[in-house]
């Protein structure tokens, strides 16, 4: 990417204009330290790639704030619930989310939001990466069988992402028999709440794209496919069919 187009990319975001000439250098440095995370059973998983690894599709500033602040907030809330209700950490996340009625009513909505947010974001970081490849093998067969091929999958997924009203997610869910479907969820709901798993999903909360794309959610949805790590998704598909997919 030329310096000019990079400047255009960042120039519109207020607050980034002053560093527009060297955004990669600036964003590669550590941001001011986030508040220390309280101890607890839940943790934000390590990212596995640099904050700037998904540029130009997702900028480093968005990635860093999203990972270290937004995801951390869900984990912090979840750890606070676990202080008085340690049983929510005793079972796998999929089991808790799959049976929310077993969670005490006083904390049920909070656990739904914070554990759903933790699961959604853990999946999100995992299924992205800097060298994503293309759908292949079993996943490609399932996409062709259930979603009408790769191009139709992407256009239907993007259309669904645009239809999410307000904050939410668009997923390709996978059932235990391997069947795929494009599904939307509000807030931080996760397909685990319906006994399914997310094969992949995209976060369409504004915090996921606003610094770079402002109101252009459609452009974000289109560009996001360049960040998808099909090697990991192939592994997730096999795990989903085996009943071992935990995120
Ligand atoms: Mn998010």
Coordinates of N, CA and C and ligand atoms in Angstrom, one line a residue:
X1 N 0.9 -1.2 0.0 CA 0.0 0.0 0.0 C 0.9 1.2 0.0
X2 N 0.6 2.2 -0.8 CA 1.4 3.4 -0.9 C 1.1 4.3 0.3
X3 N 2.0 5.2 0.6 CA 1.8 6.1 1.7 C 0.6 7.0 1.5
X4 N 0.3 7.3 0.3 CA -0.9 8.1 0.0 C -2.2 7.4 0.4
X5 N -2.3 6.1 -0.1 CA -3.6 5.4 0.3 C -3.6 5.1 1.8
X6 N -2.5 4.9 2.4 CA -2.5 4.7 3.8 C -3.0 5.9 4.5
X7 N -2.5 7.1 4.1 CA -2.9 8.3 4.7 C -4.4 8.5 4.5
X8 N -4.9 8.2 3.4 CA -6.3 8.3 3.1 C -7.1 7.4 4.1
X9 N -6.5 6.2 4.3 CA -7.2 5.2 5.1 C -7.4 5.7 6.5
X10 N -6.3 6.4 7.0 CA -6.4 6.8 8.4 C -6.8 8.2 8.6
X11 N -6.6 9.0 7.5 CA -6.8 10.5 7.7 C -8.2 10.9 8.2
X12 N -9.2 10.1 7.8 CA -10.5 10.5 8.2 C -10.8 10.3 9.6
X13 N -10.1 9.4 10.3 CA -10.4 9.2 11.7 C -9.8 10.2 12.6
X14 N -10.7 11.0 13.2 CA -10.2 12.1 14.1 C -9.3 11.5 15.2
X15 N -8.2 12.1 15.5 CA -7.3 11.6 16.5 C -6.2 10.8 15.9
X16 N -6.4 10.3 14.7 CA -5.3 9.5 14.1 C -4.6 10.4 13.0
X17 N -5.1 11.6 12.7 CA -4.6 12.4 11.7 C -3.1 12.8 12.0
X18 N -2.8 13.0 13.3 CA -1.5 13.5 13.7 C -0.4 12.5 13.4
X19 N -0.8 11.2 13.4 CA 0.2 10.1 13.3 C 0.0 9.5 11.9
X20 N -0.7 10.1 11.0 CA -1.0 9.5 9.7 C 0.2 9.1 8.9
X21 N 1.3 9.8 9.1 CA 2.5 9.6 8.2 C 3.2 8.3 8.6
X22 N 3.1 7.9 9.9 CA 3.8 6.7 10.4 C 2.8 5.8 11.2
X23 N 1.7 5.5 10.7 CA 0.7 4.7 11.6 C 1.3 3.4 12.0
X24 N 2.0 2.7 11.1 CA 2.4 1.4 11.4 C 3.4 1.4 12.6
X25 N 4.3 2.4 12.6 CA 5.3 2.5 13.6 C 4.6 2.8 15.0
X26 N 3.6 3.8 14.9 CA 2.9 4.2 16.1 C 2.1 3.0 16.7
X27 N 1.4 2.3 15.8 CA 0.5 1.3 16.3 C 1.3 0.1 16.7
X28 N 2.5 -0.1 16.2 CA 3.3 -1.3 16.6 C 3.8 -1.1 18.1
X29 N 3.8 0.1 18.6 CA 4.2 0.3 19.9 C 3.1 -0.1 20.9
X30 N 3.5 -0.4 22.1 CA 2.5 -0.7 23.1 C 1.6 0.5 23.4
X31 N 0.3 0.4 23.5 CA -0.6 1.4 23.9 C -0.3 1.6 25.4
X32 N -0.8 2.7 26.0 CA -0.7 2.9 27.5 C -1.3 1.6 28.1
X33 N -0.7 1.2 29.2 CA -1.1 -0.1 29.8 C -2.5 -0.1 30.2
X34 N -3.2 -1.2 29.8 CA -4.6 -1.3 30.2 C -4.6 -1.6 31.7
X35 N -5.7 -1.2 32.4 CA -5.8 -1.5 33.8 C -5.5 -3.0 34.1
X36 N -4.8 -3.2 35.2 CA -4.5 -4.6 35.5 C -5.8 -5.5 35.6
X37 N -5.8 -6.6 34.9 CA -6.9 -7.5 35.0 C -7.0 -8.1 36.4
X38 N -8.2 -8.1 37.0 CA -8.3 -8.9 38.3 C -8.1 -10.4 38.1
X39 N -7.6 -11.0 39.1 CA -7.4 -12.4 38.9 C -8.8 -13.1 38.8
X40 N -8.8 -14.2 38.1 CA -10.0 -15.0 38.0 C -9.8 -16.1 37.0
X41 N -10.8 -17.0 36.9 CA -10.6 -18.2 36.1 C -10.7 -17.9 34.6
X42 N -11.2 -16.7 34.2 CA -11.4 -16.5 32.8 C -10.3 -15.5 32.3
X43 N -9.8 -15.7 31.1 CA -8.7 -14.9 30.6 C -8.9 -14.6 29.1
X44 N -8.5 -13.5 28.6 CA -8.4 -13.2 27.2 C -7.3 -14.0 26.6
X45 N -7.6 -14.9 25.6 CA -6.5 -15.7 25.1 C -5.5 -14.9 24.3
X46 N -4.3 -15.4 24.2 CA -3.3 -14.7 23.4 C -3.7 -14.7 22.0
X47 N -3.4 -13.6 21.3 CA -3.9 -13.3 20.0 C -3.2 -14.2 18.9
X48 N -2.0 -14.5 19.0 CA -1.4 -15.4 18.0 C -0.8 -14.7 16.8
X49 N -1.0 -13.4 16.7 CA -0.5 -12.6 15.6 C -0.5 -11.1 16.1
X50 N 0.3 -10.3 15.4 CA 0.4 -8.9 15.8 C -0.8 -8.1 15.6
X51 N -1.0 -7.0 16.3 CA -2.2 -6.2 16.1 C -2.3 -5.6 14.7
X52 N -1.1 -5.4 14.1 CA -1.1 -4.9 12.7 C -1.1 -5.9 11.6
X53 N -1.2 -7.2 12.0 CA -1.1 -8.3 11.0 C -2.3 -8.3 10.0
X54 N -3.4 -7.7 10.4 CA -4.6 -7.8 9.5 C -4.8 -6.6 8.7
X55 N -3.8 -5.6 8.7 CA -3.9 -4.4 7.9 C -3.7 -4.8 6.4
X56 N -4.3 -4.1 5.5 CA -5.1 -2.9 5.7 C -6.6 -3.1 6.1
X57 N -7.0 -4.4 6.2 CA -8.4 -4.7 6.3 C -8.9 -4.4 7.6
X58 N -8.1 -4.7 8.7 CA -8.5 -4.2 10.0 C -7.2 -3.5 10.6
X59 N -7.3 -2.3 11.0 CA -6.2 -1.5 11.4 C -5.7 -1.9 12.8
X60 N -4.5 -1.7 13.1 CA -3.9 -2.1 14.4 C -4.5 -1.4 15.6
X61 N -4.9 -0.2 15.4 CA -5.6 0.5 16.5 C -6.9 -0.2 16.9
X62 N -7.7 -0.5 15.9 CA -8.9 -1.2 16.2 C -8.7 -2.5 16.9
X63 N -7.7 -3.3 16.3 CA -7.4 -4.6 16.9 C -7.0 -4.5 18.4
X64 N -6.1 -3.5 18.6 CA -5.6 -3.5 20.0 C -6.7 -3.1 21.0
X65 N -7.5 -2.1 20.6 CA -8.6 -1.6 21.5 C -9.6 -2.8 21.7
X66 N -9.9 -3.4 20.6 CA -10.9 -4.5 20.6 C -10.5 -5.6 21.5
X67 N -9.2 -6.0 21.3 CA -8.7 -7.2 22.1 C -8.4 -6.8 23.6
X68 N -7.7 -5.7 23.8 CA -7.3 -5.5 25.2 C -8.3 -4.7 26.0
X69 N -9.3 -4.1 25.4 CA -10.3 -3.3 26.2 C -11.6 -4.0 26.1
X70 N -12.2 -4.1 24.9 CA -13.5 -4.7 24.8 C -13.6 -6.1 25.2
X71 N -12.7 -7.0 24.7 CA -12.8 -8.4 25.1 C -12.4 -8.5 26.6
X72 N -11.4 -7.7 27.1 CA -11.1 -7.7 28.5 C -12.2 -7.3 29.4
X73 N -13.0 -6.4 28.9 CA -14.2 -6.0 29.8 C -15.2 -7.1 30.0
X74 N -15.4 -7.9 28.9 CA -16.3 -9.1 29.1 C -15.7 -10.1 30.1
X75 N -14.4 -10.3 30.0 CA -13.7 -11.2 30.9 C -13.7 -10.7 32.3
X76 N -13.4 -9.4 32.5 CA -13.5 -8.8 33.8 C -14.8 -9.0 34.5
X77 N -15.9 -8.7 33.7 CA -17.2 -8.9 34.3 C -17.5 -10.3 34.6
X78 N -17.0 -11.2 33.8 CA -17.3 -12.7 34.0 C -16.5 -13.1 35.3
X79 N -15.3 -12.6 35.5 CA -14.6 -13.0 36.7 C -15.2 -12.4 37.9
X80 N -15.8 -11.2 37.8 CA -16.6 -10.7 38.9 C -17.8 -11.6 39.3
X81 N -18.5 -12.0 38.3 CA -19.6 -13.0 38.6 C -19.1 -14.2 39.2
X82 N -17.9 -14.7 38.8 CA -17.4 -16.0 39.3 C -16.9 -15.9 40.8
X83 N -16.7 -14.6 41.3 CA -16.3 -14.5 42.7 C -17.4 -15.1 43.6
X84 N -18.6 -14.7 43.3 CA -19.7 -15.2 44.2 C -20.4 -16.5 43.7
X85 N -20.1 -16.8 42.4 CA -20.7 -17.9 41.8 C -19.7 -18.8 41.0
X86 N -18.8 -19.3 41.8 CA -17.6 -20.0 41.2 C -18.1 -21.2 40.3
X87 N -19.3 -21.6 40.4 CA -19.7 -22.8 39.6 C -19.8 -22.5 38.1
X88 N -19.8 -21.2 37.8 CA -19.9 -20.8 36.3 C -18.6 -21.1 35.6
X89 N -17.5 -21.3 36.4 CA -16.2 -21.6 35.8 C -15.9 -23.1 35.9
X90 N -16.8 -23.9 36.5 CA -16.5 -25.3 36.7 C -16.8 -26.1 35.5
X91 N -17.7 -25.6 34.6 CA -18.0 -26.3 33.5 C -17.5 -25.6 32.2
X92 N -17.4 -26.4 31.1 CA -17.0 -25.7 29.9 C -17.9 -24.6 29.5
X93 N -17.4 -23.6 28.9 CA -18.3 -22.4 28.5 C -19.5 -22.9 27.6
X94 N -19.2 -23.8 26.7 CA -20.3 -24.3 25.9 C -21.5 -24.9 26.7
X95 N -21.1 -25.6 27.8 CA -22.1 -26.2 28.7 C -22.9 -25.1 29.4
X96 N -22.2 -24.1 29.9 CA -22.9 -23.0 30.6 C -23.8 -22.3 29.7
X97 N -23.3 -21.9 28.5 CA -24.1 -21.1 27.6 C -25.3 -22.0 27.0
X98 N -25.0 -23.3 26.9 CA -26.1 -24.2 26.4 C -27.2 -24.5 27.4
X99 N -27.0 -24.0 28.6 CA -28.0 -24.3 29.6 C -28.1 -23.1 30.6
X100 N -28.4 -21.9 30.0 CA -28.4 -20.7 30.8 C -29.4 -20.7 31.9
X101 N -30.5 -21.5 31.8 CA -31.5 -21.6 32.8 C -31.0 -22.2 34.1
X102 N -29.8 -22.9 34.0 CA -29.2 -23.4 35.3 C -28.4 -22.3 36.0
X103 N -28.2 -21.2 35.4 CA -27.5 -20.1 36.0 C -28.4 -19.3 36.9
X104 N -28.0 -19.0 38.2 CA -29.0 -18.2 39.0 C -29.6 -17.0 38.3
X105 N -30.8 -16.8 38.5 CA -31.5 -15.8 37.8 C -30.9 -14.4 38.0
X106 N -30.4 -14.1 39.2 CA -29.9 -12.8 39.5 C -28.7 -12.4 38.6
X107 N -28.0 -13.4 38.1 CA -26.8 -13.1 37.3 C -26.9 -13.7 35.8
X108 N -28.1 -14.2 35.5 CA -28.3 -14.9 34.2 C -28.0 -14.0 33.0
X109 N -28.6 -12.8 33.1 CA -28.4 -11.9 31.9 C -27.0 -11.5 31.8
X110 N -26.4 -11.2 33.0 CA -25.0 -10.8 33.0 C -24.0 -11.8 32.5
X111 N -24.3 -13.1 32.9 CA -23.5 -14.2 32.4 C -23.7 -14.4 30.9
X112 N -25.0 -14.3 30.5 CA -25.2 -14.4 29.0 C -24.4 -13.4 28.2
X113 N -24.4 -12.2 28.7 CA -23.7 -11.2 27.9 C -22.2 -11.3 28.0
X114 N -21.7 -11.5 29.2 CA -20.2 -11.5 29.4 C -19.6 -12.8 28.9
X115 N -20.3 -13.9 29.2 CA -19.7 -15.2 28.7 C -19.9 -15.4 27.2
X116 N -21.1 -14.9 26.7 CA -21.3 -14.9 25.3 C -20.2 -14.0 24.6
X117 N -20.0 -12.8 25.2 CA -19.0 -11.9 24.6 C -17.6 -12.6 24.6
X118 N -17.3 -13.2 25.7 CA -16.0 -13.9 25.8 C -15.8 -15.0 24.8
X119 N -16.9 -15.8 24.6 CA -16.8 -16.9 23.6 C -16.8 -16.4 22.2
X120 N -17.6 -15.4 21.9 CA -17.6 -14.8 20.6 C -16.2 -14.3 20.2
X121 N -15.6 -13.5 21.1 CA -14.3 -12.9 20.8 C -13.2 -13.9 20.7
X122 N -13.2 -14.9 21.6 CA -12.2 -16.0 21.5 C -12.2 -16.6 20.2
X123 N -13.4 -16.9 19.7 CA -13.6 -17.5 18.3 C -13.1 -16.5 17.3
X124 N -13.5 -15.2 17.4 CA -13.1 -14.2 16.4 C -11.6 -14.1 16.2
X125 N -10.9 -14.0 17.3 CA -9.4 -13.9 17.2 C -8.8 -15.1 16.5
X126 N -9.4 -16.3 16.9 CA -8.9 -17.6 16.4 C -9.1 -17.7 14.9
X127 N -10.2 -17.3 14.4 CA -10.5 -17.6 13.0 C -9.9 -16.5 12.0
X128 N -9.2 -15.6 12.5 CA -8.5 -14.6 11.7 C -7.0 -14.8 11.7
X129 N -6.3 -14.2 10.7 CA -4.9 -14.3 10.7 C -4.4 -13.7 9.4
X130 N -3.1 -13.5 9.3 CA -2.5 -12.7 8.2 C -2.4 -13.5 6.9
X131 N -2.4 -14.8 6.9 CA -2.3 -15.6 5.7 C -3.3 -16.7 5.6
X132 N -4.5 -16.3 5.2 CA -5.7 -17.1 5.5 C -6.0 -18.2 4.5
X133 N -5.5 -18.2 3.3 CA -5.7 -19.2 2.3 C -7.2 -19.2 1.8
X134 N -7.6 -20.3 1.3 CA -8.9 -20.4 0.7 C -9.6 -21.7 1.3
X135 N -11.0 -21.7 1.3 CA -11.7 -22.9 1.7 C -11.3 -24.1 0.9
X136 N -11.1 -25.3 1.6 CA -10.7 -26.5 1.0 C -11.3 -27.7 1.7
X137 N -11.1 -28.8 1.1 CA -11.5 -30.1 1.6 C -12.9 -30.2 2.1
X138 N -13.1 -30.7 3.3 CA -14.5 -30.9 3.9 C -15.3 -29.6 4.0
X139 N -14.6 -28.6 4.4 CA -15.3 -27.3 4.6 C -15.8 -26.8 3.2
X140 N -15.0 -26.9 2.2 CA -15.4 -26.4 0.9 C -16.6 -27.3 0.4
X141 N -16.5 -28.6 0.6 CA -17.7 -29.4 0.2 C -18.9 -29.0 1.0
X142 N -18.8 -28.7 2.3 CA -20.0 -28.3 3.0 C -20.5 -27.0 2.6
X143 N -19.6 -26.0 2.2 CA -20.0 -24.7 1.7 C -20.8 -24.9 0.4
X144 N -20.3 -25.7 -0.4 CA -21.0 -26.0 -1.7 C -22.3 -26.6 -1.5
X145 N -22.4 -27.6 -0.6 CA -23.6 -28.3 -0.3 C -24.7 -27.5 0.3
X146 N -24.3 -26.7 1.4 CA -25.3 -26.1 2.3 C -25.4 -24.6 2.0
X147 N -24.4 -23.9 1.4 CA -24.5 -22.5 1.3 C -24.4 -22.0 -0.2
X148 N -24.4 -22.9 -1.1 CA -24.4 -22.5 -2.5 C -23.1 -22.1 -3.1
X149 N -22.0 -22.5 -2.5 CA -20.7 -22.1 -3.0 C -20.1 -20.9 -2.3
X150 N -18.8 -20.7 -2.5 CA -18.1 -19.7 -1.8 C -18.6 -18.3 -2.0
X151 N -18.8 -18.0 -3.3 CA -19.2 -16.6 -3.6 C -20.6 -16.3 -3.0
X152 N -21.5 -17.2 -3.1 CA -22.9 -17.0 -2.5 C -22.8 -17.0 -1.0
X153 N -21.9 -17.8 -0.4 CA -21.7 -17.8 1.0 C -21.3 -16.4 1.5
X154 N -20.3 -15.8 0.8 CA -19.8 -14.5 1.2 C -20.9 -13.4 1.0
X155 N -21.6 -13.4 -0.1 CA -22.6 -12.4 -0.4 C -23.8 -12.5 0.6
X156 N -24.2 -13.7 0.8 CA -25.3 -13.9 1.8 C -24.9 -13.6 3.2
X157 N -23.7 -13.9 3.6 CA -23.2 -13.6 4.9 C -23.1 -12.1 5.1
X158 N -22.5 -11.4 4.1 CA -22.4 -9.9 4.1 C -23.8 -9.3 4.2
X159 N -24.7 -9.8 3.5 CA -26.1 -9.2 3.5 C -26.7 -9.4 4.9
X160 N -26.5 -10.6 5.5 CA -27.0 -10.8 6.8 C -26.3 -9.9 7.8
X161 N -25.0 -9.7 7.7 CA -24.3 -8.8 8.5 C -24.8 -7.3 8.5
X162 N -25.3 -7.0 7.3 CA -25.9 -5.6 7.1 C -27.2 -5.6 7.8
X163 N -27.9 -6.7 7.8 CA -29.3 -6.7 8.4 C -29.3 -6.8 9.9
X164 N -28.2 -7.1 10.6 CA -28.1 -7.1 12.0 C -28.4 -5.7 12.5
X165 N -29.5 -5.5 13.3 CA -29.9 -4.1 13.7 C -29.2 -3.8 15.0
X166 N -28.4 -2.7 14.9 CA -27.6 -2.4 16.1 C -26.4 -3.3 16.3
X167 N -26.2 -3.7 17.5 CA -25.0 -4.5 17.8 C -25.3 -6.0 17.8
X168 N -24.4 -6.7 17.1 CA -24.6 -8.2 17.1 C -23.6 -8.8 16.2
X169 N -23.8 -10.1 15.9 CA -22.9 -10.9 15.2 C -23.6 -11.6 14.0
X170 N -22.8 -11.9 13.0 CA -23.2 -12.8 11.9 C -22.3 -14.0 11.9
X171 N -22.9 -15.2 11.9 CA -22.1 -16.4 12.0 C -22.4 -17.4 10.8
X172 N -21.5 -18.2 10.6 CA -21.8 -19.5 9.9 C -21.8 -20.5 11.0
X173 N -23.0 -21.0 11.3 CA -23.1 -22.0 12.4 C -22.8 -23.4 11.8
X174 N -22.4 -24.3 12.7 CA -22.3 -25.7 12.3 C -23.0 -26.6 13.3
X175 N -23.9 -27.4 12.8 CA -24.6 -28.4 13.7 C -23.7 -29.6 13.8
X176 N -24.1 -30.5 14.8 CA -23.2 -31.6 15.1 C -23.1 -32.6 13.8
X177 N -24.1 -32.5 13.0 CA -24.0 -33.4 11.8 C -23.2 -32.7 10.6
X178 N -22.7 -31.5 10.9 CA -21.8 -30.9 9.9 C -22.5 -29.9 9.0
X179 N -23.9 -29.8 9.2 CA -24.6 -28.9 8.3 C -24.3 -27.4 8.7
X180 N -24.1 -26.6 7.7 CA -23.8 -25.2 7.8 C -25.0 -24.3 7.6
X181 N -25.1 -23.2 8.3 CA -26.1 -22.2 8.1 C -25.6 -20.8 8.4
X182 N -26.1 -19.8 7.7 CA -25.8 -18.4 8.0 C -26.8 -17.9 9.0
X183 N -26.4 -17.4 10.2 CA -27.3 -17.0 11.2 C -26.8 -15.7 11.9
X184 N -27.8 -14.9 12.2 CA -27.5 -13.6 12.9 C -27.8 -13.8 14.4
X185 N -27.1 -13.1 15.3 CA -27.5 -13.1 16.7 C -27.4 -11.7 17.2
X186 N -28.3 -11.3 18.1 CA -28.2 -9.9 18.7 C -27.2 -9.9 19.9
X187 N -26.7 -8.7 20.2 CA -25.9 -8.5 21.4 C -24.6 -9.4 21.3
X188 N -24.4 -10.2 22.4 CA -23.3 -11.1 22.4 C -23.8 -12.6 22.5
X189 N -25.0 -12.8 22.0 CA -25.4 -14.2 21.9 C -24.5 -15.0 21.0
X190 N -24.4 -16.3 21.3 CA -23.5 -17.2 20.6 C -24.3 -18.5 20.2
X191 N -24.0 -19.1 19.1 CA -24.7 -20.3 18.7 C -24.7 -21.4 19.8
X192 N -23.7 -21.4 20.7 CA -23.7 -22.4 21.7 C -25.0 -22.4 22.6
X193 N -25.6 -21.2 22.6 CA -26.9 -21.1 23.3 C -28.0 -21.9 22.7
X194 N -27.8 -22.3 21.5 CA -28.8 -23.2 20.8 C -28.3 -24.5 20.5
X195 N -27.2 -24.9 21.2 CA -26.6 -26.2 20.9 C -25.8 -26.4 19.7
X196 N -25.6 -25.2 19.0 CA -24.7 -25.3 17.8 C -23.4 -24.7 18.1
X197 N -22.5 -24.6 17.1 CA -21.2 -24.0 17.3 C -21.0 -23.0 16.1
X198 N -20.2 -21.9 16.4 CA -19.8 -21.0 15.3 C -18.7 -21.6 14.6
X199 N -18.9 -21.9 13.3 CA -17.7 -22.3 12.5 C -16.8 -21.1 12.3
X200 N -17.5 -20.0 12.1 CA -16.8 -18.7 12.0 C -17.9 -17.6 12.3
X201 N -17.4 -16.4 12.5 CA -18.4 -15.3 12.8 C -17.7 -14.0 12.6
X202 N -18.5 -13.0 12.3 CA -17.9 -11.6 12.2 C -18.7 -10.7 13.2
X203 N -17.9 -9.9 13.9 CA -18.4 -8.9 14.9 C -18.9 -7.7 14.1
X204 N -20.2 -7.4 14.2 CA -20.6 -6.1 13.6 C -21.1 -5.1 14.6
X205 N -20.6 -5.2 15.8 CA -20.7 -4.1 16.7 C -19.8 -2.9 16.1
X206 N -20.2 -1.7 16.3 CA -19.5 -0.6 15.7 C -18.0 -0.6 16.2
X207 N -17.7 -1.0 17.4 CA -16.4 -1.0 17.9 C -15.4 -1.8 17.1
X208 N -16.0 -2.8 16.3 CA -15.2 -3.7 15.5 C -14.6 -3.0 14.2
X209 N -15.2 -1.8 13.8 CA -14.8 -1.3 12.6 C -14.9 0.3 12.5
X210 N -15.3 0.9 13.6 CA -15.7 2.3 13.4 C -14.5 3.2 13.2
X211 N -13.3 2.9 13.8 CA -12.1 3.8 13.6 C -11.7 3.9 12.1
X212 N -11.8 2.8 11.4 CA -11.4 2.8 10.0 C -12.5 3.0 9.0
X213 N -13.6 2.4 9.3 CA -14.7 2.4 8.3 C -15.9 3.3 8.6
X214 N -15.8 3.9 9.8 CA -17.0 4.8 10.3 C -18.3 4.0 10.1
X215 N -19.2 4.6 9.3 CA -20.5 4.0 9.2 C -20.6 2.9 8.1
X216 N -19.5 2.7 7.4 CA -19.5 1.8 6.2 C -19.3 0.3 6.6
X217 N -20.4 -0.2 7.3 CA -20.3 -1.6 7.7 C -20.2 -2.6 6.5
X218 N -20.8 -2.2 5.4 CA -20.7 -3.1 4.2 C -19.3 -3.2 3.7
X219 N -18.5 -2.1 3.7 CA -17.1 -2.2 3.3 C -16.3 -3.1 4.2
X220 N -16.6 -2.9 5.5 CA -15.9 -3.7 6.5 C -16.2 -5.2 6.3
X221 N -17.5 -5.5 6.1 CA -17.9 -6.9 5.9 C -17.2 -7.5 4.7
X222 N -17.1 -6.8 3.6 CA -16.4 -7.2 2.4 C -14.9 -7.4 2.6
X223 N -14.3 -6.4 3.2 CA -12.8 -6.5 3.4 C -12.5 -7.6 4.4
X224 N -13.3 -7.9 5.4 CA -13.1 -8.8 6.5 C -12.7 -10.2 6.0
X225 N -13.3 -10.6 4.8 CA -13.0 -12.0 4.3 C -11.5 -12.2 4.0
X226 N -10.8 -11.1 3.8 CA -9.3 -11.2 3.6 C -8.6 -11.6 4.8
X227 N -9.2 -11.5 6.0 CA -8.5 -11.8 7.2 C -8.8 -13.2 7.7
X228 N -9.7 -13.9 7.0 CA -10.2 -15.2 7.5 C -9.1 -16.3 7.3
X229 N -8.9 -17.1 8.4 CA -7.8 -18.1 8.4 C -8.5 -19.5 8.1
X230 N -8.5 -19.9 6.9 CA -9.2 -21.1 6.5 C -8.6 -22.4 7.0
X231 N -7.3 -22.3 7.4 CA -6.7 -23.5 8.0 C -7.3 -23.8 9.3
X232 N -7.5 -22.7 10.1 CA -8.1 -22.9 11.4 C -9.6 -23.3 11.3
X233 N -10.2 -22.7 10.3 CA -11.6 -23.1 10.1 C -11.8 -24.5 9.7
X234 N -10.9 -25.0 8.9 CA -11.0 -26.5 8.6 C -10.8 -27.3 9.8
X235 N -9.9 -26.9 10.7 CA -9.8 -27.6 12.0 C -11.0 -27.5 12.9
X236 N -11.6 -26.3 12.9 CA -12.8 -26.1 13.7 C -14.0 -27.0 13.1
X237 N -14.0 -27.1 11.8 CA -15.1 -27.9 11.2 C -15.0 -29.4 11.7
X238 N -13.8 -29.9 11.6 CA -13.6 -31.3 12.1 C -13.9 -31.4 13.5
X239 N -13.5 -30.5 14.4 CA -13.8 -30.5 15.8 C -15.3 -30.4 16.1
X240 N -16.0 -29.6 15.3 CA -17.4 -29.5 15.5 C -18.1 -30.8 15.2
X241 N -17.7 -31.5 14.2 CA -18.3 -32.8 13.9 C -18.0 -33.8 14.9
X242 N -16.8 -33.7 15.5 CA -16.4 -34.7 16.5 C -17.0 -34.3 17.9
X243 N -17.6 -33.1 18.0 CA -18.2 -32.7 19.3 C -17.1 -32.2 20.3
X244 N -16.0 -31.8 19.7 CA -14.9 -31.3 20.6 C -14.6 -29.8 20.4
X245 N -15.4 -29.1 19.7 CA -15.2 -27.6 19.5 C -15.6 -26.8 20.7
X246 N -14.7 -26.2 21.3 CA -15.0 -25.6 22.7 C -15.1 -24.1 22.6
X247 N -14.8 -23.5 21.5 CA -14.9 -22.0 21.5 C -15.9 -21.6 20.4
Ligands
LIG1 MN1 -16.4 -7.0 19.7

